[in-house]
CSV table of C-alpha atoms in Angstrom, one decimal:
chain,number,residue,atom,x,y,z
U,1,MET,CA,-37.1,47.1,-200.9
U,2,SER,CA,-35.1,43.9,-201.0
U,3,ALA,CA,-32.5,42.4,-203.2
U,4,ASN,CA,-35.3,40.6,-205.0
U,5,SER,CA,-36.4,43.9,-206.3
U,6,LEU,CA,-33.5,43.8,-208.7
U,7,SER,CA,-35.2,42.0,-211.6
U,8,ILE,CA,-32.3,40.5,-213.5
U,9,SER,CA,-33.4,39.2,-216.9
U,10,GLN,CA,-31.1,36.2,-216.8
U,11,GLN,CA,-33.7,34.3,-214.9
U,12,ASP,CA,-35.5,33.8,-218.2
U,13,PRO,CA,-34.5,30.4,-219.6
U,14,ASP,CA,-34.2,31.8,-223.0
U,15,TYR,CA,-31.6,34.2,-221.6
U,16,VAL,CA,-29.2,31.5,-220.6
U,17,THR,CA,-29.6,29.6,-223.8
U,18,SER,CA,-28.9,32.5,-226.0
U,19,ASN,CA,-26.0,32.3,-228.5
U,20,SER,CA,-25.1,35.9,-227.5
U,21,ARG,CA,-24.5,34.9,-223.8
U,22,GLN,CA,-21.6,37.3,-223.3
U,23,LEU,CA,-23.7,40.2,-224.5
U,24,ASN,CA,-26.5,39.2,-222.1
U,25,VAL,CA,-24.0,39.0,-219.2
U,26,GLN,CA,-23.0,42.6,-220.0
U,27,ILE,CA,-26.7,43.7,-220.1
U,28,ALA,CA,-27.3,42.0,-216.8
U,29,GLN,CA,-24.2,43.7,-215.3
U,30,GLU,CA,-25.4,47.1,-216.4
U,31,GLU,CA,-28.8,46.4,-214.7
U,32,VAL,CA,-26.9,45.6,-211.5
U,33,TYR,CA,-24.8,48.8,-211.7
U,34,SER,CA,-27.8,51.0,-212.5
U,35,PHE,CA,-29.6,49.4,-209.5
U,36,PHE,CA,-26.8,50.4,-207.1
U,37,VAL,CA,-26.4,53.9,-208.7
U,38,LYS,CA,-30.1,54.4,-208.0
U,39,ILE,CA,-30.4,53.1,-204.5
U,40,VAL,CA,-27.2,54.6,-203.1
U,41,LYS,CA,-28.7,58.0,-203.9
U,42,LYS,CA,-32.1,57.3,-202.5
U,43,LEU,CA,-31.8,54.8,-199.6
U,44,SER,CA,-30.1,55.2,-196.2
U,45,PRO,CA,-26.6,53.6,-196.0
U,46,ASP,CA,-27.9,50.8,-193.8
U,47,ASP,CA,-30.5,49.9,-196.4
U,48,VAL,CA,-27.9,50.0,-199.1
U,49,LEU,CA,-25.8,47.6,-197.1
U,50,ARG,CA,-28.8,45.3,-196.6
U,51,GLU,CA,-29.4,45.3,-200.4
U,52,PHE,CA,-25.8,44.6,-201.1
U,53,LYS,CA,-25.5,41.8,-198.6
U,54,GLY,CA,-28.8,40.2,-199.8
U,55,LEU,CA,-27.5,40.2,-203.4
U,56,PHE,CA,-24.0,39.0,-203.0
U,57,ILE,CA,-23.8,37.1,-199.7
U,58,ASP,CA,-27.0,35.9,-198.2
U,59,GLY,CA,-28.0,33.7,-201.1
U,60,LEU,CA,-24.8,31.7,-200.5
U,61,ASP,CA,-25.4,31.2,-196.8
U,62,SER,CA,-28.6,29.2,-197.2
U,63,GLN,CA,-28.0,25.6,-196.2
U,64,TYR,CA,-31.1,24.4,-198.0
U,65,SER,CA,-30.5,26.2,-201.3
U,66,HIS,CA,-30.7,23.9,-204.3
U,67,SER,CA,-30.6,26.6,-207.0
U,68,ILE,CA,-28.1,29.3,-208.0
U,69,PRO,CA,-29.0,32.5,-206.1
U,70,GLY,CA,-29.9,35.6,-208.1
U,71,ILE,CA,-26.7,37.5,-209.0
U,72,TYR,CA,-24.6,34.3,-209.5
U,73,SER,CA,-26.9,33.0,-212.2
U,74,ILE,CA,-25.5,35.7,-214.5
U,75,PHE,CA,-22.2,33.7,-214.6
U,76,LEU,CA,-23.4,30.3,-215.7
U,77,ASP,CA,-20.3,29.8,-217.8
U,78,ASP,CA,-18.2,29.8,-214.5
U,79,ASN,CA,-16.8,33.2,-215.4
U,80,GLU,CA,-15.2,34.1,-212.1
U,81,LYS,CA,-13.4,37.0,-213.6
U,82,GLU,CA,-16.6,38.8,-214.6
U,83,TYR,CA,-18.1,38.0,-211.2
U,84,CYS,CA,-15.2,39.8,-209.5
U,85,ASN,CA,-15.4,42.7,-211.9
U,86,THR,CA,-19.1,43.1,-211.2
U,87,LEU,CA,-18.6,42.8,-207.4
U,88,LYS,CA,-15.8,45.4,-207.5
U,89,ARG,CA,-17.6,47.9,-209.5
U,90,CYS,CA,-20.7,47.7,-207.3
U,91,ILE,CA,-18.5,48.3,-204.3
U,92,TYR,CA,-16.8,51.3,-205.8
U,93,ILE,CA,-20.2,52.8,-207.0
U,94,ILE,CA,-21.2,52.8,-203.3
U,95,ILE,CA,-17.8,54.0,-202.0
U,96,ASN,CA,-17.7,57.0,-204.4
U,97,ASN,CA,-21.1,58.1,-203.3
U,98,TRP,CA,-20.4,57.7,-199.6
U,99,LYS,CA,-17.0,59.5,-199.9
U,100,THR,CA,-18.7,62.4,-201.6
U,101,ASN,CA,-21.3,62.6,-198.9
U,102,ARG,CA,-18.9,62.1,-196.0
U,103,LYS,CA,-20.4,58.8,-195.0
U,104,ASP,CA,-17.0,57.1,-194.5
U,105,LYS,CA,-18.0,55.1,-191.5
U,106,TYR,CA,-20.3,53.0,-193.6
U,107,ILE,CA,-17.5,52.1,-196.0
U,108,GLN,CA,-15.9,50.3,-193.1
U,109,LYS,CA,-19.2,48.5,-192.6
U,110,LEU,CA,-19.2,47.5,-196.2
U,111,VAL,CA,-15.7,46.1,-196.0
U,112,ASN,CA,-16.7,44.3,-192.8
U,113,LEU,CA,-19.6,42.5,-194.5
U,114,PHE,CA,-17.0,40.2,-196.1
U,115,VAL,CA,-15.0,39.7,-192.9
U,116,ASN,CA,-18.1,38.9,-190.9
U,117,GLU,CA,-19.9,36.8,-193.4
U,118,SER,CA,-17.1,34.8,-195.0
U,119,ARG,CA,-17.4,31.1,-194.1
U,120,LYS,CA,-15.4,28.0,-194.8
U,121,LEU,CA,-16.9,26.0,-197.6
U,122,ASP,CA,-19.3,23.4,-196.2
U,123,THR,CA,-20.2,20.1,-197.6
U,124,ASN,CA,-23.2,21.0,-199.8
U,125,ASP,CA,-24.7,18.5,-202.2
U,126,PHE,CA,-25.2,21.3,-204.7
U,127,LEU,CA,-21.8,21.8,-206.4
U,128,GLU,CA,-22.7,25.1,-208.0
U,129,ILE,CA,-23.3,26.7,-204.6
U,130,ASN,CA,-19.8,25.6,-203.4
U,131,ILE,CA,-18.3,27.0,-206.6
U,132,ARG,CA,-19.8,30.4,-206.0
U,133,LYS,CA,-18.8,30.3,-202.4
U,134,SER,CA,-15.2,29.7,-203.5
U,135,TRP,CA,-15.4,32.8,-205.7
U,136,LEU,CA,-16.4,34.9,-202.7
U,137,GLU,CA,-13.6,33.4,-200.7
U,138,ASN,CA,-11.1,34.0,-203.5
U,139,PHE,CA,-12.2,37.6,-203.7
U,140,ILE,CA,-11.7,38.2,-200.0
U,141,SER,CA,-8.2,36.8,-200.3
U,142,SER,CA,-7.4,38.9,-203.4
U,143,LYS,CA,-5.4,42.1,-204.0
U,144,ASP,CA,-8.7,43.7,-205.2
U,145,TYR,CA,-10.1,43.3,-201.7
U,146,GLN,CA,-6.9,44.7,-200.1
U,147,GLU,CA,-7.2,47.7,-202.3
U,148,ILE,CA,-10.8,48.3,-201.3
U,149,LYS,CA,-9.8,48.2,-197.6
U,150,LEU,CA,-7.7,51.3,-198.2
U,151,PHE,CA,-10.8,53.3,-198.7
U,152,ALA,CA,-12.2,52.2,-195.4
U,153,ASN,CA,-9.2,53.2,-193.3
U,154,LYS,CA,-8.8,56.6,-191.7
U,155,HIS,CA,-5.9,58.8,-192.8
U,156,ASP,CA,-4.0,58.0,-189.6
U,157,GLU,CA,-4.5,54.3,-190.0
U,158,LEU,CA,-3.1,54.2,-193.6
U,159,SER,CA,0.5,54.6,-192.4
U,160,LYS,CA,0.3,51.8,-189.8
U,161,GLY,CA,1.8,48.3,-190.3
U,162,HIS,CA,4.2,47.7,-193.2
U,163,TRP,CA,6.5,50.6,-194.0
U,164,ALA,CA,5.1,50.9,-197.6
U,165,ASN,CA,1.7,51.8,-196.1
U,166,ARG,CA,3.1,55.2,-195.3
U,167,TYR,CA,3.2,55.9,-199.1
U,168,THR,CA,-0.3,54.8,-200.0
U,169,SER,CA,-0.8,57.9,-202.1
U,170,TYR,CA,1.6,56.5,-204.7
U,171,LEU,CA,-0.1,53.1,-204.8
U,172,LEU,CA,-3.4,55.0,-205.4
U,173,ILE,CA,-1.9,56.6,-208.4
U,174,ASP,CA,-1.1,53.2,-209.7
U,175,GLN,CA,-4.8,52.2,-209.2
U,176,SER,CA,-6.1,55.4,-210.8
U,177,VAL,CA,-4.2,54.9,-214.1
U,178,ASN,CA,-4.6,51.1,-214.4
U,179,GLU,CA,-7.0,50.6,-217.4
U,180,ASN,CA,-7.9,47.2,-216.0
U,181,ASN,CA,-9.7,48.9,-213.1
U,182,CYS,CA,-13.3,50.2,-213.6
U,183,ARG,CA,-13.8,53.9,-213.8
U,184,GLU,CA,-15.4,54.0,-210.4
U,185,GLN,CA,-12.2,52.6,-208.8
U,186,GLN,CA,-10.0,55.0,-210.7
U,187,GLU,CA,-12.2,57.9,-209.5
U,188,ALA,CA,-12.1,56.7,-205.9
U,189,ALA,CA,-8.3,56.3,-206.1
U,190,ARG,CA,-7.9,59.8,-207.4
U,191,ARG,CA,-10.1,61.3,-204.7
U,192,LEU,CA,-8.3,59.5,-201.9
U,193,TYR,CA,-4.9,60.3,-203.4
U,194,ARG,CA,-5.8,64.0,-203.4
U,195,GLN,CA,-7.1,63.9,-199.8
U,196,ILE,CA,-3.8,62.3,-198.6
U,197,LYS,CA,-1.7,64.8,-200.5
U,198,ASP,CA,-3.7,67.8,-199.2
U,199,LYS,CA,-3.4,66.5,-195.6
U,200,TYR,CA,0.3,66.1,-196.0
U,201,LYS,CA,0.7,69.5,-197.5
U,202,PHE,CA,-1.3,71.1,-194.7
U,203,GLU,CA,0.5,69.2,-191.9
U,204,LEU,CA,3.9,70.2,-193.3
U,205,ALA,CA,3.0,73.9,-193.5
U,206,MET,CA,1.6,73.8,-189.9
U,207,TYR,CA,4.6,71.9,-188.6
U,208,ILE,CA,7.0,74.4,-190.2
U,209,ALA,CA,5.0,77.4,-188.7
U,210,ARG,CA,4.6,76.0,-185.2
U,211,SER,CA,8.1,74.5,-184.9
U,212,GLN,CA,9.6,78.0,-185.5
U,213,SER,CA,7.3,79.7,-183.0
U,214,ALA,CA,8.6,80.3,-179.5
U,215,VAL,CA,5.1,80.1,-178.0
U,216,SER,CA,4.3,76.8,-179.5
U,217,SER,CA,5.5,73.4,-178.3
U,218,THR,CA,7.0,71.3,-181.0
U,219,ALA,CA,5.6,68.3,-179.1
U,220,ARG,CA,2.1,69.4,-180.3
U,221,CYS,CA,3.2,69.7,-183.9
U,222,ASN,CA,2.5,66.7,-186.2
U,223,ASN,CA,5.6,66.2,-188.3
U,224,PRO,CA,4.2,64.4,-191.4
U,225,SER,CA,7.7,63.1,-192.3
U,226,ILE,CA,9.7,60.5,-190.4
U,227,LEU,CA,12.9,62.5,-190.6
U,228,GLY,CA,12.6,63.9,-187.1
U,229,ASP,CA,13.4,67.4,-186.0
U,230,ASN,CA,16.2,67.6,-188.6
U,231,VAL,CA,13.5,68.0,-191.2
U,232,LEU,CA,13.4,71.8,-190.6
U,233,HIS,CA,17.0,72.2,-191.6
U,234,LEU,CA,16.4,70.1,-194.7
U,235,ILE,CA,13.4,72.3,-195.6
U,236,LYS,CA,15.5,75.5,-195.3
U,237,THR,CA,18.2,73.9,-197.5
U,238,ILE,CA,15.6,73.1,-200.2
U,239,VAL,CA,13.9,76.5,-200.0
U,240,LEU,CA,17.2,78.3,-200.1
U,241,LYS,CA,17.4,78.0,-203.9
U,242,LYS,CA,15.3,81.0,-204.7
U,243,GLY,CA,15.7,84.3,-206.5
U,244,ILE,CA,17.0,84.9,-210.0
U,245,PHE,CA,18.7,81.5,-210.1
U,246,SER,CA,15.7,79.6,-208.7
U,247,TYR,CA,14.7,76.3,-210.2
U,248,GLU,CA,11.5,77.8,-211.5
U,249,ASN,CA,13.3,80.6,-213.3
U,250,ILE,CA,15.9,78.4,-214.8
U,251,ALA,CA,13.2,76.0,-216.0
U,252,ASN,CA,11.3,78.8,-217.7
U,253,ILE,CA,14.5,79.9,-219.5
U,254,PHE,CA,15.1,76.4,-220.6
U,255,ILE,CA,11.6,76.0,-222.1
U,256,LYS,CA,12.1,79.2,-224.1
U,257,GLN,CA,15.6,78.4,-225.3
U,258,THR,CA,14.7,74.9,-226.6
U,259,GLN,CA,11.8,75.8,-228.8
U,260,ASP,CA,12.2,74.6,-232.4
U,261,GLN,CA,15.1,72.4,-231.5
U,262,THR,CA,15.5,68.9,-233.0
U,263,LEU,CA,15.2,66.0,-230.7
U,264,GLU,CA,18.9,65.4,-230.9
U,265,GLU,CA,19.6,69.0,-229.8
U,266,PHE,CA,17.0,68.8,-227.1
U,267,LYS,CA,18.6,65.7,-225.6
U,268,LYS,CA,21.9,67.6,-225.2
U,269,SER,CA,20.1,70.6,-223.8
U,270,ILE,CA,18.2,68.7,-221.2
U,271,ASP,CA,21.4,67.0,-220.1
U,272,LYS,CA,23.1,70.4,-219.6
U,273,TYR,CA,20.0,71.8,-217.9
U,274,LEU,CA,19.6,68.9,-215.4
U,275,PHE,CA,23.3,68.8,-214.3
U,276,PHE,CA,23.8,72.5,-214.2
U,277,SER,CA,24.8,73.6,-210.7
U,278,VAL,CA,24.7,70.1,-209.2
U,279,ASP,CA,26.6,70.5,-206.0
U,280,ASN,CA,28.3,67.1,-205.9
U,281,GLN,CA,30.7,67.5,-208.9
U,282,GLU,CA,32.5,64.3,-208.1
U,283,LEU,CA,29.3,62.4,-208.5
U,284,VAL,CA,28.3,64.2,-211.7
U,285,GLY,CA,31.0,62.8,-214.0
U,286,ASN,CA,30.0,59.1,-214.0
U,287,LEU,CA,26.3,59.8,-213.5
U,288,ARG,CA,26.1,62.3,-216.4
U,289,GLN,CA,28.0,60.0,-218.8
U,290,GLN,CA,25.6,57.1,-218.1
U,291,PHE,CA,22.6,59.3,-218.4
U,292,ALA,CA,23.7,60.9,-221.7
U,293,GLU,CA,24.3,57.4,-223.2
U,294,LYS,CA,20.9,56.2,-222.2
U,295,LEU,CA,19.1,59.2,-223.5
U,296,SER,CA,21.1,59.5,-226.8
U,297,LEU,CA,20.1,55.9,-227.7
U,298,TRP,CA,16.4,56.6,-227.1
U,299,LYS,CA,14.3,57.3,-230.3
U,300,GLU,CA,17.4,57.7,-232.5
U,301,ASN,CA,15.2,57.5,-235.6
U,302,TYR,CA,13.5,60.8,-234.5
U,303,ASN,CA,16.7,62.7,-233.7
U,304,GLN,CA,16.1,65.1,-236.6
U,305,GLU,CA,12.5,65.7,-235.8
U,306,ILE,CA,11.5,69.2,-234.4
U,307,ILE,CA,10.5,68.8,-230.8
U,308,THR,CA,6.7,68.8,-230.4
U,309,LYS,CA,4.6,69.0,-227.2
U,310,GLU,CA,4.1,65.3,-227.4
U,311,LEU,CA,7.8,64.5,-228.0
U,312,PHE,CA,8.7,67.0,-225.3
U,313,LEU,CA,6.5,65.1,-222.8
U,314,ARG,CA,7.8,61.7,-223.9
U,315,THR,CA,11.4,62.8,-223.6
U,316,CYS,CA,10.8,64.0,-220.1
U,317,ASN,CA,9.0,60.8,-219.2
U,318,ARG,CA,12.1,59.0,-220.6
U,319,VAL,CA,14.3,61.1,-218.3
U,320,ILE,CA,12.2,60.0,-215.4
U,321,ASP,CA,12.5,56.4,-216.4
U,322,CYS,CA,16.3,56.6,-216.6
U,323,LEU,CA,16.4,58.1,-213.1
U,324,THR,CA,13.9,55.7,-211.4
U,325,THR,CA,12.9,52.5,-213.2
U,326,GLU,CA,13.1,51.8,-216.9
U,327,ASN,CA,10.8,48.8,-217.0
U,328,GLY,CA,8.4,49.5,-214.1
U,329,LYS,CA,9.6,46.4,-212.3
U,330,GLU,CA,13.1,47.1,-210.9
U,331,PRO,CA,15.2,50.2,-210.1
U,332,SER,CA,17.4,51.7,-212.8
U,333,SER,CA,21.2,51.6,-212.5
U,334,LEU,CA,21.2,55.4,-212.1
U,335,PHE,CA,18.6,55.3,-209.3
U,336,ILE,CA,20.8,52.8,-207.4
U,337,LEU,CA,24.0,54.9,-208.2
U,338,LEU,CA,22.4,57.9,-206.6
U,339,VAL,CA,20.2,56.7,-203.8
U,340,SER,CA,22.2,53.8,-202.2
U,341,PRO,CA,25.3,55.9,-201.3
U,342,GLY,CA,23.1,58.6,-199.8
U,343,HIS,CA,22.6,61.1,-202.6
U,344,SER,CA,18.8,61.2,-202.4
U,345,LEU,CA,18.6,65.0,-202.5
U,346,THR,CA,20.6,65.2,-205.7
U,347,LEU,CA,18.2,62.7,-207.4
U,348,VAL,CA,15.2,64.5,-206.1
U,349,ILE,CA,16.4,67.8,-207.5
U,350,LEU,CA,17.0,66.2,-210.9
U,351,LEU,CA,13.4,64.9,-210.8
U,352,LEU,CA,12.1,68.2,-209.7
U,353,LYS,CA,13.9,70.1,-212.5
U,354,THR,CA,12.3,67.6,-214.9
U,355,ILE,CA,8.8,68.3,-213.6
U,356,LEU,CA,9.3,72.1,-213.6
U,357,ILE,CA,9.8,72.0,-217.4
U,358,CYS,CA,7.0,69.5,-217.9
U,359,ARG,CA,4.3,69.3,-215.2
U,360,ASN,CA,2.3,66.8,-217.3
U,361,SER,CA,5.0,64.3,-216.4
U,362,ARG,CA,4.1,64.5,-212.7
U,363,ARG,CA,1.7,61.6,-212.8
U,364,HIS,CA,4.2,59.4,-214.7
U,365,LEU,CA,6.9,60.2,-212.1
U,366,GLU,CA,4.6,59.3,-209.2
U,367,LEU,CA,3.6,56.1,-211.0
U,368,ARG,CA,7.3,55.2,-211.3
U,369,ILE,CA,7.7,55.8,-207.5
U,370,ALA,CA,4.8,53.4,-207.0
U,371,HIS,CA,6.6,50.8,-209.0
U,372,LEU,CA,9.8,51.3,-206.9
U,373,ILE,CA,7.7,50.9,-203.7
U,374,ARG,CA,6.2,47.7,-205.0
U,375,TYR,CA,9.7,46.4,-205.8
U,376,TYR,CA,11.1,47.2,-202.4
U,377,GLU,CA,8.1,46.4,-200.2
U,378,LYS,CA,9.1,42.7,-200.1
U,379,TYR,CA,12.1,43.8,-198.0
U,380,PRO,CA,12.0,44.7,-194.2
U,381,GLU,CA,12.2,48.3,-193.2
U,382,ASP,CA,15.7,48.0,-191.9
U,383,GLU,CA,17.0,47.0,-195.4
U,384,CYS,CA,15.1,49.9,-197.0
U,385,LYS,CA,16.2,52.9,-195.0
U,386,TRP,CA,17.8,54.5,-198.0
U,387,ILE,CA,14.7,54.2,-200.3
U,388,ILE,CA,12.5,55.4,-197.5
U,389,ASN,CA,14.8,58.4,-197.0
U,390,PHE,CA,14.5,59.1,-200.7
U,391,ILE,CA,10.7,59.1,-200.6
U,392,GLU,CA,10.6,61.3,-197.6
U,393,ILE,CA,12.9,63.9,-199.2
U,394,PHE,CA,10.9,63.6,-202.4
U,395,ASN,CA,7.6,64.3,-200.5
U,396,ILE,CA,9.0,67.4,-198.8
U,397,THR,CA,10.7,68.8,-201.9
U,398,PHE,CA,7.6,68.4,-204.1
U,399,ALA,CA,5.3,69.8,-201.4
U,400,ILE,CA,7.6,72.9,-201.4
U,401,TYR,CA,8.1,73.4,-205.2
U,402,ALA,CA,5.3,71.6,-207.1
U,403,GLU,CA,2.2,72.3,-205.1
U,404,ASN,CA,0.0,75.4,-204.6
U,405,VAL,CA,1.8,76.6,-201.5
U,406,GLU,CA,4.8,78.9,-201.8
U,407,TYR,CA,7.6,78.8,-199.3
U,408,ASN,CA,10.1,81.5,-198.7
U,409,LEU,CA,13.2,81.9,-196.5
U,410,ILE,CA,13.4,85.1,-194.6
U,411,LYS,CA,16.5,86.2,-192.6
U,412,MET,CA,15.5,87.2,-189.1
U,413,LYS,CA,18.9,88.2,-187.6
U,414,GLU,CA,21.0,91.0,-189.1
U,415,GLU,CA,24.7,90.6,-188.4
U,416,GLY,CA,27.6,92.9,-189.1
U,417,GLN,CA,29.9,92.3,-192.0
U,418,SER,CA,31.9,89.2,-191.7
U,419,SER,CA,34.5,87.4,-193.7
U,420,ASN,CA,32.7,84.1,-192.9
U,421,LEU,CA,30.7,83.2,-196.0
U,422,GLN,CA,29.1,80.2,-194.4
U,423,LEU,CA,25.3,80.6,-194.3
U,424,ASN,CA,23.8,80.1,-190.9
U,425,LEU,CA,20.3,78.6,-191.6
U,426,ASP,CA,19.4,79.2,-187.9
U,427,ASP,CA,19.2,82.9,-188.7
U,428,TYR,CA,16.4,82.2,-191.2
U,429,ARG,CA,12.7,81.3,-190.9
U,430,VAL,CA,10.5,79.6,-193.4
U,431,PHE,CA,7.2,81.3,-194.3
U,432,SER,CA,4.5,79.8,-196.4
U,433,GLN,CA,1.5,81.2,-198.3
U,434,MET,CA,-0.9,80.2,-201.1
U,435,LYS,CA,0.5,80.7,-204.6
U,436,VAL,CA,-1.2,83.2,-206.8
U,437,ASP,CA,-2.1,81.7,-210.2
U,438,ARG,CA,-0.7,84.3,-212.6
U,439,GLN,CA,-2.1,82.6,-215.6
U,440,LYS,CA,-5.7,83.5,-214.7
C-alpha cells in the first residue's frame, strides 16, 4: 500500500470548483483521518510511517513536480490553518494508537520525520509548491510541533533543559482542556499527564520508604522532588495533620454545615474554613482581608441564591483564582503576597482545603498552575526559585492528600514523660498504603 491508495475526492475538477468548497474540505479531511485510523490498526509502524511521509512530505521533495501533490490540493484556497489542523490530527491519531500499544519508540521516529526531511525552500518555478513547503516549515517552527515532541520524549527526558520542563504535567492539562485542540490531542495529553503523575506518586512513595530504611542506601532512591534530603522532614510536617482535626474531617464537616446556605453566607463560611488554624497568624490579617474583599464582590447579584452544586463549584474555582491567577495571564496579588516571602506551604494548604471540599475543582487548579508556569517560564531559574519551591511543595502535598495513596505518621520511639512539648519528627516514620474507596 502507498500514499496513493488514499483516494481523496478533491482530485475531481468539479470538487474544487464547487460552491461548497469548505464542506468538501471537511469531507476530504475526514477521509484522511479515516485512512490513518484504519492503517494504524492494521499496518506495522514502519509502514504507517512510510504512508505518512509519502502523504505529507515526499510530494514536496520532488524537484520536478509541476502540480500540487495529493494532500495539499485539499487546501487550494491557501488555508494554512486547516492544513495544520489536518496534519496535527493525523499525528495524534497515530500517537494515541502507539501509546496504547506501547510502541513509543516509533513516536520518536514520527517526530524525526520532520527534522530529517525539512529543507530550506529552493528556487522552484512552481510557486504553489514553495507555498506548501513554507507551510511545512512553519509547522516545524510552531508551538504545535513543540507540543507533539513532548509525546516522543521519555519520562526522564521531559525534565531536562528549561526549568519549566520539570512541570510538563501541568502544561499537558492546558492541552487537554483547550477546545482549539482536536480530541485526539486532548486524549493524548490526558494519558501522558496521568502517566507522569503516576510515576511521580510511585517514586515519592518508594523514596519515603527506602530513605527511612537502615538497609537501603538513600543514594539509590530517586527523589522525585528537587528539595533534597530535607523533603522527608517536609513530608512528615504535612502528614502530621491527621486524626480528628485532619484536613479531610474538617472538610467533611464544612460541606455538611454549609448545605442550604445562601451564596453570601457561603462566602463568609468558606473564608472562616480556609483560614481556620492557619499557623502564621501575623500573615493572616492582611491576607484574609484582601481575600474577603475579592470574594464578597464576586457574583453579588447572586448573594441571596441558595448554593447549588454548580454555584458551589464556581465559588471554589473563584477561590482558586484569587489565590493563583485571576485572569490566567499573571499572578494574583494574593499569590505574590504569599509565595514571594516564602509562605508557599501556607498557600498550598489553602488550595488543598479548597480541593478537599470540591474535588471537581482539581483540574481548574492545575490549569491555573499551568498559567503561572507559562507566565514565569520567560525568567531564568535563578529568578524563579520561590515559584519553583511552591510547585515542589504543591506536588508533594497533593500526592499525599489528594491521590489514592494514604500516608500516616507512626511514632517509632517511646519516651518517658517530658515537659518538653516540642514534637521531634525524627522519632516518627511515614508509612504509605493504597486508599480504600469507602464509597463503593
